[in-house]
Amino acid sequence: MSRIVYVNGEYLPEEEAKVSIFDRGFLMADGVYEVTSVLGGKLIDFDGHAVRLERSLKELDMASPVSKEELLAIHRQLVSENDVEEGLVYLQITRGAPSDRDFAFPNPDETPSTIVLFTQNKPGLAKSPAAQKGMKVITIDDERWGRRDIKTVQLLYPSMGKMMAKAAGVDDAWMVQDGFITEGTSNNAYIVKGNTIITRALSNDILHGITRAAVLRFAAEAQMQVEERNFTVEEAKEADEAFITSASTFVMPVVEIDGATLGTGAPGSVAPRLREIYLEESMKAAV
Ligand code: PMP
């Protein structure tokens, strides 16, 4: 069945939705995005995603074509029209389509931003079997640009990283800069030593994960120790546990790094507990 998607003010069947070949998202990856998960037909942490979107737009001096209230209404309408019980809403805003290709930004008064939203149905997102098993990762060099705190659609290197993981027969890649883990290709990375959760501190080196912020808050509330600092690949391989967070995977245990098995090779106690708390608390607050 064809989805109903949203493009520049219109709700359309996906095959009728069109964007110009001069769109700067297409030509220059000049665009930002957000992915918000849907559980029980409701949006998880919509506010967090809306605030980060605003920040990404501001950092790139890009105008928002919609207010936060309109954005929420569009998300809700798409979830409803497409009967999404569990899944995702993808949102992308680009600097629009000027009349020709040019490196210089177009005048925003003449070239409005392009906005596109669509849903992805993912039944069983919360009860993912992968969360029972845990995932395996390899480490790769972090060869992305220097403003990873802005959620741009320049996802070529993360895509290449996923392909490297696939070729190595594992689930994902953790990226490494100067010997320290930055993050996963599409998620934030954590290790656990004893009772302490360790994750890289926020900077321009990583995306400021919305799930990360919530999980660290819940961890502190549950009296778990949290250290926001750099950690090396060696430290990660010797950790008791590891996990990732993202809007689409929530909290997902990692059981192997570069072939080194963590703990017993099955998810430990911290990551599954955090996953449970995160799902419970965020579903309570869903809108
Ligand atoms: N880091 C990167 C590079 C990502 O692409 C993502 C997911 N988009 C995250 C971290 C996790 O962010 P969030 O929890 O907001 O989904």
mmCIF file of C-alpha atoms in Angstrom, residues 39-134:
data_model
loop_
_atom_site.group_PDB
_atom_site.id
_atom_site.type_symbol
_atom_site.label_atom_id
_atom_site.label_comp_id
_atom_site.label_asym_id
_atom_site.label_seq_id
_atom_site.Cartn_x
_atom_site.Cartn_y
_atom_site.Cartn_z
ATOM 1 C CA LEU A 39 5.351 3.505 19.842
ATOM 2 C CA GLY A 40 1.702 2.796 20.514
ATOM 3 C CA GLY A 41 0.861 5.286 17.750
ATOM 4 C CA LYS A 42 2.555 8.094 19.699
ATOM 5 C CA LEU A 43 5.724 10.111 19.168
ATOM 6 C CA ILE A 44 8.688 9.441 21.444
ATOM 7 C CA ASP A 45 10.518 12.559 22.661
ATOM 8 C CA PHE A 46 9.096 14.823 19.943
ATOM 9 C CA ASP A 47 10.201 17.881 21.885
ATOM 10 C CA GLY A 48 13.838 16.786 22.021
ATOM 11 C CA HIS A 49 13.908 16.201 18.267
ATOM 12 C CA ALA A 50 12.205 19.537 17.533
ATOM 13 C CA VAL A 51 14.737 21.406 19.687
ATOM 14 C CA ARG A 52 17.709 19.667 18.026
ATOM 15 C CA LEU A 53 16.238 20.376 14.576
ATOM 16 C CA GLU A 54 16.036 24.060 15.429
ATOM 17 C CA ARG A 55 19.662 24.021 16.542
ATOM 18 C CA SER A 56 20.831 22.225 13.363
ATOM 19 C CA LEU A 57 18.976 24.793 11.223
ATOM 20 C CA LYS A 58 20.436 27.696 13.186
ATOM 21 C CA GLU A 59 24.005 26.376 12.915
ATOM 22 C CA LEU A 60 23.587 26.253 9.111
ATOM 23 C CA ASP A 61 21.759 29.585 8.898
ATOM 24 C CA MET A 62 18.806 27.808 7.311
ATOM 25 C CA ALA A 63 15.218 28.958 7.674
ATOM 26 C CA SER A 64 12.558 26.649 9.086
ATOM 27 C CA PRO A 65 9.485 26.492 6.870
ATOM 28 C CA VAL A 66 7.237 25.438 9.775
ATOM 29 C CA SER A 67 6.709 26.211 13.447
ATOM 30 C CA LYS A 68 7.151 23.562 16.132
ATOM 31 C CA GLU A 69 3.361 23.319 16.502
ATOM 32 C CA GLU A 70 2.906 22.779 12.767
ATOM 33 C CA LEU A 71 5.654 20.187 12.804
ATOM 34 C CA LEU A 72 3.917 18.232 15.554
ATOM 35 C CA ALA A 73 0.621 18.422 13.660
ATOM 36 C CA ILE A 74 2.283 17.080 10.475
ATOM 37 C CA HIS A 75 3.943 14.229 12.391
ATOM 38 C CA ARG A 76 0.615 13.283 13.970
ATOM 39 C CA GLN A 77 -1.308 13.472 10.728
ATOM 40 C CA LEU A 78 1.182 11.181 8.951
ATOM 41 C CA VAL A 79 1.166 8.674 11.810
ATOM 42 C CA SER A 80 -2.613 8.631 11.696
ATOM 43 C CA GLU A 81 -3.021 8.518 7.871
ATOM 44 C CA ASN A 82 -0.519 5.683 7.584
ATOM 45 C CA ASP A 83 -1.764 3.760 10.646
ATOM 46 C CA VAL A 84 1.664 3.622 12.257
ATOM 47 C CA GLU A 85 1.528 1.763 15.575
ATOM 48 C CA GLU A 86 5.284 1.156 15.792
ATOM 49 C CA GLY A 87 7.764 2.783 13.478
ATOM 50 C CA LEU A 88 9.504 6.012 12.598
ATOM 51 C CA VAL A 89 8.816 9.444 11.201
ATOM 52 C CA TYR A 90 11.617 10.780 8.981
ATOM 53 C CA LEU A 91 11.853 14.540 8.496
ATOM 54 C CA GLN A 92 14.198 16.414 6.170
ATOM 55 C CA ILE A 93 14.615 20.132 5.565
ATOM 56 C CA THR A 94 16.964 21.416 2.861
ATOM 57 C CA ARG A 95 17.996 24.885 1.724
ATOM 58 C CA GLY A 96 15.525 24.562 -1.130
ATOM 59 C CA ALA A 97 15.811 24.571 -4.891
ATOM 60 C CA PRO A 98 17.345 27.686 -6.503
ATOM 61 C CA SER A 99 17.046 28.106 -10.268
ATOM 62 C CA ASP A 100 20.566 26.752 -10.918
ATOM 63 C CA ARG A 101 23.513 25.033 -9.230
ATOM 64 C CA ASP A 102 25.720 27.428 -7.280
ATOM 65 C CA PHE A 103 27.957 26.992 -4.207
ATOM 66 C CA ALA A 104 26.700 30.250 -2.652
ATOM 67 C CA PHE A 105 23.581 29.951 -0.497
ATOM 68 C CA PRO A 106 20.488 31.281 -2.276
ATOM 69 C CA ASN A 107 18.593 34.234 -0.841
ATOM 70 C CA PRO A 108 16.029 32.629 1.515
ATOM 71 C CA ASP A 109 13.421 35.230 0.475
ATOM 72 C CA GLU A 110 13.609 33.897 -3.081
ATOM 73 C CA THR A 111 14.289 30.227 -2.351
ATOM 74 C CA PRO A 112 12.132 28.672 0.353
ATOM 75 C CA SER A 113 13.402 25.613 2.227
ATOM 76 C CA THR A 114 12.192 22.205 1.108
ATOM 77 C CA ILE A 115 10.488 20.089 3.751
ATOM 78 C CA VAL A 116 9.709 16.396 3.402
ATOM 79 C CA LEU A 117 8.323 13.938 5.947
ATOM 80 C CA PHE A 118 7.461 10.271 5.605
ATOM 81 C CA THR A 119 6.693 7.378 7.922
ATOM 82 C CA GLN A 120 8.278 3.936 8.147
ATOM 83 C CA ASN A 121 6.193 1.137 9.585
ATOM 84 C CA LYS A 122 8.279 -1.116 11.860
ATOM 85 C CA PRO A 123 6.105 -3.570 13.746
ATOM 86 C CA GLY A 124 7.998 -5.119 16.678
ATOM 87 C CA LEU A 125 10.388 -2.168 17.033
ATOM 88 C CA ALA A 126 10.214 -2.219 20.838
ATOM 89 C CA LYS A 127 10.363 -6.005 21.205
ATOM 90 C CA SER A 128 13.324 -6.386 18.859
ATOM 91 C CA PRO A 129 14.954 -9.858 19.010
ATOM 92 C CA ALA A 130 18.308 -8.104 18.441
ATOM 93 C CA ALA A 131 18.004 -6.613 21.919
ATOM 94 C CA GLN A 132 17.905 -10.141 23.439
ATOM 95 C CA LYS A 133 20.960 -11.255 21.501
ATOM 96 C CA GLY A 134 23.083 -8.125 21.467
#
